[in-house]
PDB file of C-alpha atoms in Angstrom:
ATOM      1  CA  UNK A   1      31.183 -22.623 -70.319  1.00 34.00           C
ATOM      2  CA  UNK A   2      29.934 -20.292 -67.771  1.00 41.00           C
ATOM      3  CA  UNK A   3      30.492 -16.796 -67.913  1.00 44.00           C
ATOM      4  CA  UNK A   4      31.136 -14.301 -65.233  1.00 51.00           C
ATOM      5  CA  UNK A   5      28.646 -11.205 -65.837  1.00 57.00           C
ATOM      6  CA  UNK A   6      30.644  -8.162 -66.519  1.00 63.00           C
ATOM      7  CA  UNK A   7      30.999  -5.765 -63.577  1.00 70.00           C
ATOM      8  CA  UNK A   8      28.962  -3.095 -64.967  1.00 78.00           C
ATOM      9  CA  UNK A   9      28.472  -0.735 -61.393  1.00 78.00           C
ATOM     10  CA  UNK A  10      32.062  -1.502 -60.402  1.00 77.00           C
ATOM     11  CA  UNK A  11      33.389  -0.044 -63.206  1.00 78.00           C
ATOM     12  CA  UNK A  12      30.465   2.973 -63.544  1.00 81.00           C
ATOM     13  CA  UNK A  13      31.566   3.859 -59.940  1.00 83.00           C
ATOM     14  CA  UNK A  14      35.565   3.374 -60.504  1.00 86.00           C
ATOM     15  CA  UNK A  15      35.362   5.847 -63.933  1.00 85.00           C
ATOM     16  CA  UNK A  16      31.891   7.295 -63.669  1.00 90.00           C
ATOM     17  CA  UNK A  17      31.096   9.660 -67.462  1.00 93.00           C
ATOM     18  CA  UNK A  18      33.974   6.955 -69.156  1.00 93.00           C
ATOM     19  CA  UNK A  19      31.196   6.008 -71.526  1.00 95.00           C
ATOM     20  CA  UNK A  20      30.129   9.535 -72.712  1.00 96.00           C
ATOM     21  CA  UNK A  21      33.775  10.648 -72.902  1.00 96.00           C
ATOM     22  CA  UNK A  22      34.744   7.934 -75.027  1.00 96.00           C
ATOM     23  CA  UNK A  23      31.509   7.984 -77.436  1.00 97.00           C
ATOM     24  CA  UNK A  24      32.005  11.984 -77.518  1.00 96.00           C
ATOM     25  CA  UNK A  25      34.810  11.892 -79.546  1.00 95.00           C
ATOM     26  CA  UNK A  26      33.981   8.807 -81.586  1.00 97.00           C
ATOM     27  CA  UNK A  27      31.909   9.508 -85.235  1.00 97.00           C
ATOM     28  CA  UNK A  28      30.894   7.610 -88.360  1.00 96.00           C
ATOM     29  CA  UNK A  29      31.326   8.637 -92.185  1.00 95.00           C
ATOM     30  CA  UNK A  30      28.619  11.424 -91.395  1.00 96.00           C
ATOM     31  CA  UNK A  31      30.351  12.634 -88.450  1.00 96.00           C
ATOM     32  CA  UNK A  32      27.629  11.859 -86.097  1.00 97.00           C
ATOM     33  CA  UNK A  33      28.479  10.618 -82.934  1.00 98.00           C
ATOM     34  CA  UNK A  34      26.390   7.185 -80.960  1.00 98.00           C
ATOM     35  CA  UNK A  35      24.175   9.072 -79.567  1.00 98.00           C
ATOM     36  CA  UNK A  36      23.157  11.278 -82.393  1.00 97.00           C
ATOM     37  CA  UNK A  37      23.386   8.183 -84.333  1.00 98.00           C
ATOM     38  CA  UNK A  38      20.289   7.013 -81.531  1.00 98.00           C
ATOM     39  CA  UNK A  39      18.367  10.155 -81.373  1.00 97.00           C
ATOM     40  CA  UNK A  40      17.595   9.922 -85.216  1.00 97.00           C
ATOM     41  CA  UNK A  41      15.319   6.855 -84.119  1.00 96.00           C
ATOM     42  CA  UNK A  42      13.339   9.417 -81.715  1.00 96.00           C
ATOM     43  CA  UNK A  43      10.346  11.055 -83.098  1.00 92.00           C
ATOM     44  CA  UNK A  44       9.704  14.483 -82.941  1.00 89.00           C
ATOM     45  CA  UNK A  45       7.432  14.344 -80.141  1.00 90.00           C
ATOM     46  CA  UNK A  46       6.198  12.781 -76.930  1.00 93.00           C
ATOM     47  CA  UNK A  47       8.262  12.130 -73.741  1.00 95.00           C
ATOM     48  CA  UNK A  48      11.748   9.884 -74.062  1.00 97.00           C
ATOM     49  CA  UNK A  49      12.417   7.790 -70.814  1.00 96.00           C
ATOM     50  CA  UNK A  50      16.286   7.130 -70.910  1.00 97.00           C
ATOM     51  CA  UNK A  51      17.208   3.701 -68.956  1.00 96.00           C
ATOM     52  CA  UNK A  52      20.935   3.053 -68.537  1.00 95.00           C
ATOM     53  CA  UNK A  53      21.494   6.689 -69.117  1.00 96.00           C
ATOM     54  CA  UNK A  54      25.190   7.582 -67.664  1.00 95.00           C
ATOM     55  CA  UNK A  55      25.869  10.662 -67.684  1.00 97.00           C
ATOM     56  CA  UNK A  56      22.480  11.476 -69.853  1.00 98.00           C
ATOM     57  CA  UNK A  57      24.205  12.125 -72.772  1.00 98.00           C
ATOM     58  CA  UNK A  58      21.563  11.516 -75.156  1.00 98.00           C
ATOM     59  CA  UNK A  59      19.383  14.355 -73.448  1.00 97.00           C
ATOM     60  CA  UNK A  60      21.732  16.815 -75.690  1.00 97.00           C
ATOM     61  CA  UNK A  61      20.064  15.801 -78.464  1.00 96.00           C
ATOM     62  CA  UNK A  62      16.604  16.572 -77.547  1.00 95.00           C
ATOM     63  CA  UNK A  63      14.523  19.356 -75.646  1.00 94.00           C
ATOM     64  CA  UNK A  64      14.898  18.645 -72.492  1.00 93.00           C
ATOM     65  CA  UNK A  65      11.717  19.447 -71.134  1.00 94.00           C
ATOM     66  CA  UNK A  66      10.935  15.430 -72.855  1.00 95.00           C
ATOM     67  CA  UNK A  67      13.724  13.910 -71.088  1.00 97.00           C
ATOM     68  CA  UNK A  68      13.448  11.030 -68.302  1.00 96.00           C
ATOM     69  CA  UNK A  69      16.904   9.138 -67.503  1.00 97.00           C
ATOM     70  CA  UNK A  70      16.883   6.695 -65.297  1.00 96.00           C
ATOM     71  CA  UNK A  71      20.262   4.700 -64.079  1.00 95.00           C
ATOM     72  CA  UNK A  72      21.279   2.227 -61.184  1.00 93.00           C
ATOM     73  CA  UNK A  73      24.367   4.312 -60.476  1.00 94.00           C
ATOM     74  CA  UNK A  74      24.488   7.178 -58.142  1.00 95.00           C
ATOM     75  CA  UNK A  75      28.180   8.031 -59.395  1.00 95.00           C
ATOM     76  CA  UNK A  76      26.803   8.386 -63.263  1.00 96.00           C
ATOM     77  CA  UNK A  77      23.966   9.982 -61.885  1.00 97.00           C
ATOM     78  CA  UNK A  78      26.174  12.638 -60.180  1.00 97.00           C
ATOM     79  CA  UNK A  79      27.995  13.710 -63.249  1.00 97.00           C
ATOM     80  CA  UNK A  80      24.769  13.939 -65.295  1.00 98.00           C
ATOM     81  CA  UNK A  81      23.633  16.381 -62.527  1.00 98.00           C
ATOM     82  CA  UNK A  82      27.400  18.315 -62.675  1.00 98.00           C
ATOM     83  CA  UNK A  83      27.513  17.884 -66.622  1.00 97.00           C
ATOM     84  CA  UNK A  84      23.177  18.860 -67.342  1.00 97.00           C
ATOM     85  CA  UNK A  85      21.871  20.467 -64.039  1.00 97.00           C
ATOM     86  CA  UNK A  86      18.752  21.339 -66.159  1.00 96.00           C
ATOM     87  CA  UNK A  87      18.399  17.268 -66.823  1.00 97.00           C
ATOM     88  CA  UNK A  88      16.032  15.077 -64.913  1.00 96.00           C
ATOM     89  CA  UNK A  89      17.338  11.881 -63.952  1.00 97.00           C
ATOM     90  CA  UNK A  90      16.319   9.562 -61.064  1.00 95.00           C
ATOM     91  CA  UNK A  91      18.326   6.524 -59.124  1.00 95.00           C
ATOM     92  CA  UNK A  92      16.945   3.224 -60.544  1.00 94.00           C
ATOM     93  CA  UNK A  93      16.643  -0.091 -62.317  1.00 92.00           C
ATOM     94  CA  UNK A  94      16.214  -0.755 -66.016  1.00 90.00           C
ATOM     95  CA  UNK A  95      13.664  -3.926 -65.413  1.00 89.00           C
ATOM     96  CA  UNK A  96      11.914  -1.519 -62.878  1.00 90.00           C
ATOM     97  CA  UNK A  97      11.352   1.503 -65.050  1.00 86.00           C
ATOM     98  CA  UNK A  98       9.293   4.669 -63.395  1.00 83.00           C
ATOM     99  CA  UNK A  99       5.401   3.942 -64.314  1.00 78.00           C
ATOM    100  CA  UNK A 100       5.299   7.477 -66.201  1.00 77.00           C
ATOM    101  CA  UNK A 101       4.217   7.544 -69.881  1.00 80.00           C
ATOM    102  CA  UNK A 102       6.508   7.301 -72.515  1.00 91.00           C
ATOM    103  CA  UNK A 103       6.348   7.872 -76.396  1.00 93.00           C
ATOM    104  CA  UNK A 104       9.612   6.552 -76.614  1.00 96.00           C
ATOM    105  CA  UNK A 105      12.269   4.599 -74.211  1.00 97.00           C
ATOM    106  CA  UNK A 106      16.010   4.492 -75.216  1.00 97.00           C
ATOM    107  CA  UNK A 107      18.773   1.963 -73.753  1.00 97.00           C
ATOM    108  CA  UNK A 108      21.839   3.459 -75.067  1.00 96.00           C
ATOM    109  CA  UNK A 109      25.437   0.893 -75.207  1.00 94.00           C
ATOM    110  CA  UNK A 110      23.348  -1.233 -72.917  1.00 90.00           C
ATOM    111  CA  UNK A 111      20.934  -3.229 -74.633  1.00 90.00           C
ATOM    112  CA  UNK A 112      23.857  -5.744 -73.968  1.00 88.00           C
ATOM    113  CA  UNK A 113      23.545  -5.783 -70.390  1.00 87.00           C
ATOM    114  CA  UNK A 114      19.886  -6.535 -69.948  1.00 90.00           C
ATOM    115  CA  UNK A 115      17.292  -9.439 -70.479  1.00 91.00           C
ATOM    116  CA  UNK A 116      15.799  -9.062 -74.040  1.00 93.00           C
ATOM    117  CA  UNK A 117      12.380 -10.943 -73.233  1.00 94.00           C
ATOM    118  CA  UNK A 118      12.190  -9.458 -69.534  1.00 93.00           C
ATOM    119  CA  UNK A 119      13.006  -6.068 -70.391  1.00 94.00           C
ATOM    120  CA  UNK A 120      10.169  -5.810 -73.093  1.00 95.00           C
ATOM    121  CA  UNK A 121       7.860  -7.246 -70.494  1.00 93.00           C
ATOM    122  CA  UNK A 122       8.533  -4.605 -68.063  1.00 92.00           C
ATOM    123  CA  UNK A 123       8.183  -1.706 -70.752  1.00 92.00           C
ATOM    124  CA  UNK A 124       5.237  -2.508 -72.818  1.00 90.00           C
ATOM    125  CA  UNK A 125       2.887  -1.116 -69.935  1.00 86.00           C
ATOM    126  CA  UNK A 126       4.685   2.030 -70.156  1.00 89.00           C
ATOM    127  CA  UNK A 127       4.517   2.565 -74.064  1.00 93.00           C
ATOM    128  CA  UNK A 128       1.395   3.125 -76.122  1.00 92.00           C
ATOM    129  CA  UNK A 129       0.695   1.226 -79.111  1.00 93.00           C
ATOM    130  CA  UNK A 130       3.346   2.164 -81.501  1.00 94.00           C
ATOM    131  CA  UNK A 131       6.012   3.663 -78.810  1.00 94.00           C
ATOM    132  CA  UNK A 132       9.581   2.755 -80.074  1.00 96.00           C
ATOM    133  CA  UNK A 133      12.306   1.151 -77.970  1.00 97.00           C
ATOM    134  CA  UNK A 134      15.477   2.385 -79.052  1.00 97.00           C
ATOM    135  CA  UNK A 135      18.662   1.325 -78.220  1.00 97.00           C
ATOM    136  CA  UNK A 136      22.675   0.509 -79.562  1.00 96.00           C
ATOM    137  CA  UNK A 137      25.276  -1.774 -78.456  1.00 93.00           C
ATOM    138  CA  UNK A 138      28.557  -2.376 -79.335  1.00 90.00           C
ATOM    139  CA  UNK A 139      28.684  -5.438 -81.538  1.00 85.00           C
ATOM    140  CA  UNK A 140      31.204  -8.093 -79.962  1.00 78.00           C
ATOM    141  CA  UNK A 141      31.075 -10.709 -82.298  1.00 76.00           C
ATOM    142  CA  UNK A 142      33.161 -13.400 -84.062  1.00 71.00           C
ATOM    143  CA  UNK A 143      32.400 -12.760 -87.353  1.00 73.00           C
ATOM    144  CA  UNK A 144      34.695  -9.444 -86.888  1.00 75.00           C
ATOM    145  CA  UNK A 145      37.337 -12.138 -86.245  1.00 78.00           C
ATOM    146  CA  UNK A 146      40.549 -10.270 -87.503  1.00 84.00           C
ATOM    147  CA  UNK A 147      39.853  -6.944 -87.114  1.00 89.00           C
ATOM    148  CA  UNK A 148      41.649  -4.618 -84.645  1.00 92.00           C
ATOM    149  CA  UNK A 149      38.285  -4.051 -82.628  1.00 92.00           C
ATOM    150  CA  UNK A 150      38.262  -8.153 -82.099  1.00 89.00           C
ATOM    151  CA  UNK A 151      41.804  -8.475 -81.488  1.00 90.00           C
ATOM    152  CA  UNK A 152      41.720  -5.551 -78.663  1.00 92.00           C
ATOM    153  CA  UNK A 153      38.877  -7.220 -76.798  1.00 88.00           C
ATOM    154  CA  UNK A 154      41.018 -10.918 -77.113  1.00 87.00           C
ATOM    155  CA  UNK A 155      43.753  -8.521 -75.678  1.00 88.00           C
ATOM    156  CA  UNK A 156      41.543  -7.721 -73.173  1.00 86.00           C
ATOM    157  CA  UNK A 157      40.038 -11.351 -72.092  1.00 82.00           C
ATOM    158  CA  UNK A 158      37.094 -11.915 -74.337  1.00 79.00           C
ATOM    159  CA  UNK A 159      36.965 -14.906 -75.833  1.00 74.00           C
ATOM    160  CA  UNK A 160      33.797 -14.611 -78.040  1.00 70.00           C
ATOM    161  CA  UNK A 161      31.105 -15.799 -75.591  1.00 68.00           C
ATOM    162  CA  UNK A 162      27.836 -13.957 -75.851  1.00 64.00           C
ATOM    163  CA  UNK A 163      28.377 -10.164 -73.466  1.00 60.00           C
ATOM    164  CA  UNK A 164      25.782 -11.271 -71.946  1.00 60.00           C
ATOM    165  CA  UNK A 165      22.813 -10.972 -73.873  1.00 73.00           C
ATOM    166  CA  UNK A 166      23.649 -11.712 -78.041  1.00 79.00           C
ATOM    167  CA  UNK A 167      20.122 -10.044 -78.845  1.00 88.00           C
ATOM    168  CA  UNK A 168      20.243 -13.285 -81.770  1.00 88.00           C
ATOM    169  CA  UNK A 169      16.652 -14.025 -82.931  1.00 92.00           C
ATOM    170  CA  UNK A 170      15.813 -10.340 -82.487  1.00 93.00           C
ATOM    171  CA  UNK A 171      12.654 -10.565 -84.567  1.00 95.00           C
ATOM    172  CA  UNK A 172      11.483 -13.711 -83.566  1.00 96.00           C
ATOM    173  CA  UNK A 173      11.954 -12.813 -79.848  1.00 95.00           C
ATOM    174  CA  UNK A 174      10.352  -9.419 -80.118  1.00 96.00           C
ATOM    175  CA  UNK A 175       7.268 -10.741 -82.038  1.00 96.00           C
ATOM    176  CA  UNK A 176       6.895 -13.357 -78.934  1.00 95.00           C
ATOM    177  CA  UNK A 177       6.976 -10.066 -76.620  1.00 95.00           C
ATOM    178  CA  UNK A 178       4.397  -8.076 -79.054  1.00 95.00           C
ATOM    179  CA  UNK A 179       6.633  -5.343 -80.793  1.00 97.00           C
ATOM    180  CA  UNK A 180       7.793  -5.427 -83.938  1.00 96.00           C
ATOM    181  CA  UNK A 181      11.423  -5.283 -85.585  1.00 97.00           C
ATOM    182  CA  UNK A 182      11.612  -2.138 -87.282  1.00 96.00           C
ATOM    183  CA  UNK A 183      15.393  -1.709 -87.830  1.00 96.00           C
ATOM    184  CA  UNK A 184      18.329  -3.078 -87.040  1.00 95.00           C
ATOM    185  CA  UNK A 185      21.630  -1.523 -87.889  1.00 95.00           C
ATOM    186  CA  UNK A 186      25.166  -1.544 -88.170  1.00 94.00           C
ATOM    187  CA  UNK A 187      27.898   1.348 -88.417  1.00 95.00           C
ATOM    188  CA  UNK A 188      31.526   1.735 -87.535  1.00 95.00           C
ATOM    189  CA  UNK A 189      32.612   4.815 -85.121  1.00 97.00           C
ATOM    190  CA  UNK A 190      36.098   6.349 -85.399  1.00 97.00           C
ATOM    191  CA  UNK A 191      37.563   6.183 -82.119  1.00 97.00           C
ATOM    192  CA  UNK A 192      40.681   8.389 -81.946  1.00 96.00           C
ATOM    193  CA  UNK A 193      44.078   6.393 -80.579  1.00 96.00           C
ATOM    194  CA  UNK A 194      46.819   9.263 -81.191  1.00 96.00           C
ATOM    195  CA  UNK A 195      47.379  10.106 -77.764  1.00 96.00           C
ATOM    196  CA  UNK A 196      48.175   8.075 -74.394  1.00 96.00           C
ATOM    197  CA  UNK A 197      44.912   9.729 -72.938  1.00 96.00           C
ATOM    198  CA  UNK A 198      43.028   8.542 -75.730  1.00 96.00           C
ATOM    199  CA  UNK A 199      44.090   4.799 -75.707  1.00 95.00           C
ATOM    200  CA  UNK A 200      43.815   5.000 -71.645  1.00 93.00           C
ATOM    201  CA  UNK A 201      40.202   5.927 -72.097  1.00 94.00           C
ATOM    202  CA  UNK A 202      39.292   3.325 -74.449  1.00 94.00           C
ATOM    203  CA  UNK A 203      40.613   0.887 -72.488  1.00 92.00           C
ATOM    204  CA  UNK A 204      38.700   2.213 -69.406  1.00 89.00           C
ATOM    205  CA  UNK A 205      35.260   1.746 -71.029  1.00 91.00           C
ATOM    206  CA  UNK A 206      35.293  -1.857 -71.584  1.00 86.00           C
ATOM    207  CA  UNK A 207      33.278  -4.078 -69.115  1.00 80.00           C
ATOM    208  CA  UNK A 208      35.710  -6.711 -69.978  1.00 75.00           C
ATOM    209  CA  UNK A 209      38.021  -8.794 -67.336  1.00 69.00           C
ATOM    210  CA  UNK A 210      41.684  -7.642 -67.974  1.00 67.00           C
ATOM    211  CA  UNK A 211      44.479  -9.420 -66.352  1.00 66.00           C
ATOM    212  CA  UNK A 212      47.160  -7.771 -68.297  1.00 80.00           C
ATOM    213  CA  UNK A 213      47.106  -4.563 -70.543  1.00 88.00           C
ATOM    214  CA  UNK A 214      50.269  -4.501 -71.943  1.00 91.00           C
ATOM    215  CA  UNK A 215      48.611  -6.595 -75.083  1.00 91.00           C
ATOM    216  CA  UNK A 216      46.303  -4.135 -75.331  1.00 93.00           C
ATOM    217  CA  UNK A 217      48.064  -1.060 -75.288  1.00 94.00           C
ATOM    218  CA  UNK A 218      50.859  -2.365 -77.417  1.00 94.00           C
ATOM    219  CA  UNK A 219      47.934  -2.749 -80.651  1.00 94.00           C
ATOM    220  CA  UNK A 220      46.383   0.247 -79.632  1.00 96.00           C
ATOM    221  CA  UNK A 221      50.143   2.098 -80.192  1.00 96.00           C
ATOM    222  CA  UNK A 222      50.301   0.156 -83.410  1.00 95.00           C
ATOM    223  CA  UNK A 223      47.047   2.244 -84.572  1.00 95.00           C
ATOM    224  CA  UNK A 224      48.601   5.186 -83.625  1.00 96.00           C
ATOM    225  CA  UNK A 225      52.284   4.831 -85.149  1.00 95.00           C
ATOM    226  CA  UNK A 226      50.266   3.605 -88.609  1.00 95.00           C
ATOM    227  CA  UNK A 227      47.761   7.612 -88.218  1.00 95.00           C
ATOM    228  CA  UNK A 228      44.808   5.588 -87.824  1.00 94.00           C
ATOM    229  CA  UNK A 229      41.615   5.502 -85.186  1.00 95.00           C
ATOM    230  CA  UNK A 230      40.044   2.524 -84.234  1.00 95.00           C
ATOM    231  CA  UNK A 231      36.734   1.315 -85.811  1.00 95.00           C
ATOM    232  CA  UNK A 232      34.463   0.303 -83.175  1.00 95.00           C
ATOM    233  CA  UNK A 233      31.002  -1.216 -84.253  1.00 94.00           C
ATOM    234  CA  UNK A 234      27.823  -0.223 -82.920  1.00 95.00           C
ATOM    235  CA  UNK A 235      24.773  -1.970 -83.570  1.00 94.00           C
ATOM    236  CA  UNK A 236      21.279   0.476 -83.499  1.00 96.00           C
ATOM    237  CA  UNK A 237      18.057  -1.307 -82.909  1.00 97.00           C
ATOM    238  CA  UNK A 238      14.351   0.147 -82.654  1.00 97.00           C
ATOM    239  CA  UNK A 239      11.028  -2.358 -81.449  1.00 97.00           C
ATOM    240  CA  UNK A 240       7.803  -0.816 -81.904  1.00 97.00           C
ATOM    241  CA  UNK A 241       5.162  -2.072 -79.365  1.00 95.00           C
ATOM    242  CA  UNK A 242       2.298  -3.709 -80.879  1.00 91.00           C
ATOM    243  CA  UNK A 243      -1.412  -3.025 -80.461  1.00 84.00           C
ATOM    244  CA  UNK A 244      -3.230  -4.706 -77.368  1.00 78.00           C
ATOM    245  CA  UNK A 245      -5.353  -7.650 -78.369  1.00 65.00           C
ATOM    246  CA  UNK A 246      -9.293  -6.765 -79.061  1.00 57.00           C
ATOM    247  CA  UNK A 247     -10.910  -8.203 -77.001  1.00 52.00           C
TER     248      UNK A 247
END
């Protein structure tokens, strides 16, 4: 079956910030939010280039004097520079990241979106021996068959195909790329459903093709009348970059 790739600018020019609004308000058992959640994978020091960054969310959790986010969407870009005028952030391409040194890159909630094996390519020239690539993604799979999370993306047309990339084989495929598996991670974050606004922004920030969202709304309201938020699972990776070959 072929899948259609999910419109990822369309909808980052239609609701530019949706993703940091909706993560924002989402938190685990330790009330961290995703991108705390991601900065705990940073170390203490060196520069952090940010691909897919939004609305640069993630620089809030670091000095920003370290921070490099880089995004394909001028509309994202433009609320990072409303939201963090002290934030630098420059219009481009995940597999064409800026040449400048990095201790550590980050791909936050789009690790999905991008060629495993082609974006390590692309990044290993730009971090040293032991740089970290960090990133999460929301876990779409069908072993959460049953759960509300599942049966709001059937709602809203997925129909448990890969989205796009289903980062299986992570190991393997990172060892073949020369970085190493050094965690991989799963947690649950609390979205809230209470309120009309809330639902409407969950359902914005799915890259997802929706004919109809009556379905969707109707389960979401169900949450709501029962007091209860919506789990939504995020997986957390981090690849450390090997050493070159002696030669």
């Amino acid at each position: 079956m072929t899948v259609d790739p999910p419109d990822v600018r369309g909808l980052h020019a239609r609701v530019p910030g949706v993703t940091e609004d909706l993560l924002r308000v989402a938190q685990d058992t330790a009330g961290r939010d995703p991108y705390r959640w991601l900065a705990e994978l940073i170390p203490s020091a060196g520069p952090v280039l940010d691909l897919c960054c939004g609305s640069a969310a993630l620089a809030d959790c670091l000095d920003p004097a370290r921070y490099l986010g880089v995004d394909s969407s001028p509309d994202e870009l433009a609320v990072a520079a409303a939201r963090r005028p002290h934030v630098r952030t420059r219009l481009g391409e995940a597999l064409d990241p800026p040449g400048d040194a990095a201790a550590t890159i980050t791909v936050s909630m789009g690790l999905m979106l991008l060629p495993l094996e082609g974006l390590l390519a692309k990044v290993r020239g730009t971090l040293p021996a032991g740089g970290v690539l960090a990133g999460t993604v929301p876990l779409r799979s069908p072993t959460l068959d049953g759960t509300p999370y599942n049966r709001l993306l059937t709602a809203l047309g997925w129909r448990g195909e890969p989205f796009p990339e289903p980062l299986h084989d992570l190991a393997g495929r990172a060892a073949s790329c020369g970085f190493e598996l050094s965690s991989d991670e799963l947690s649950h974050f609390a979205v809230p459903v209470e309120r009309p606004a809330q639902r409407e922004l969950l359902l914005r920030s799915f890259y997802l093709p929706v004919v109809d969202l009556g379905g969707a709304r109707r389960l979401l309201l169900g949450l709501a009348e029962a007091g209860t938020t919506l789990p939504y699972p995020i997986r957390r990776i981090a690849l450390r970059r090997g050493a070159d070959p002696a030669r």
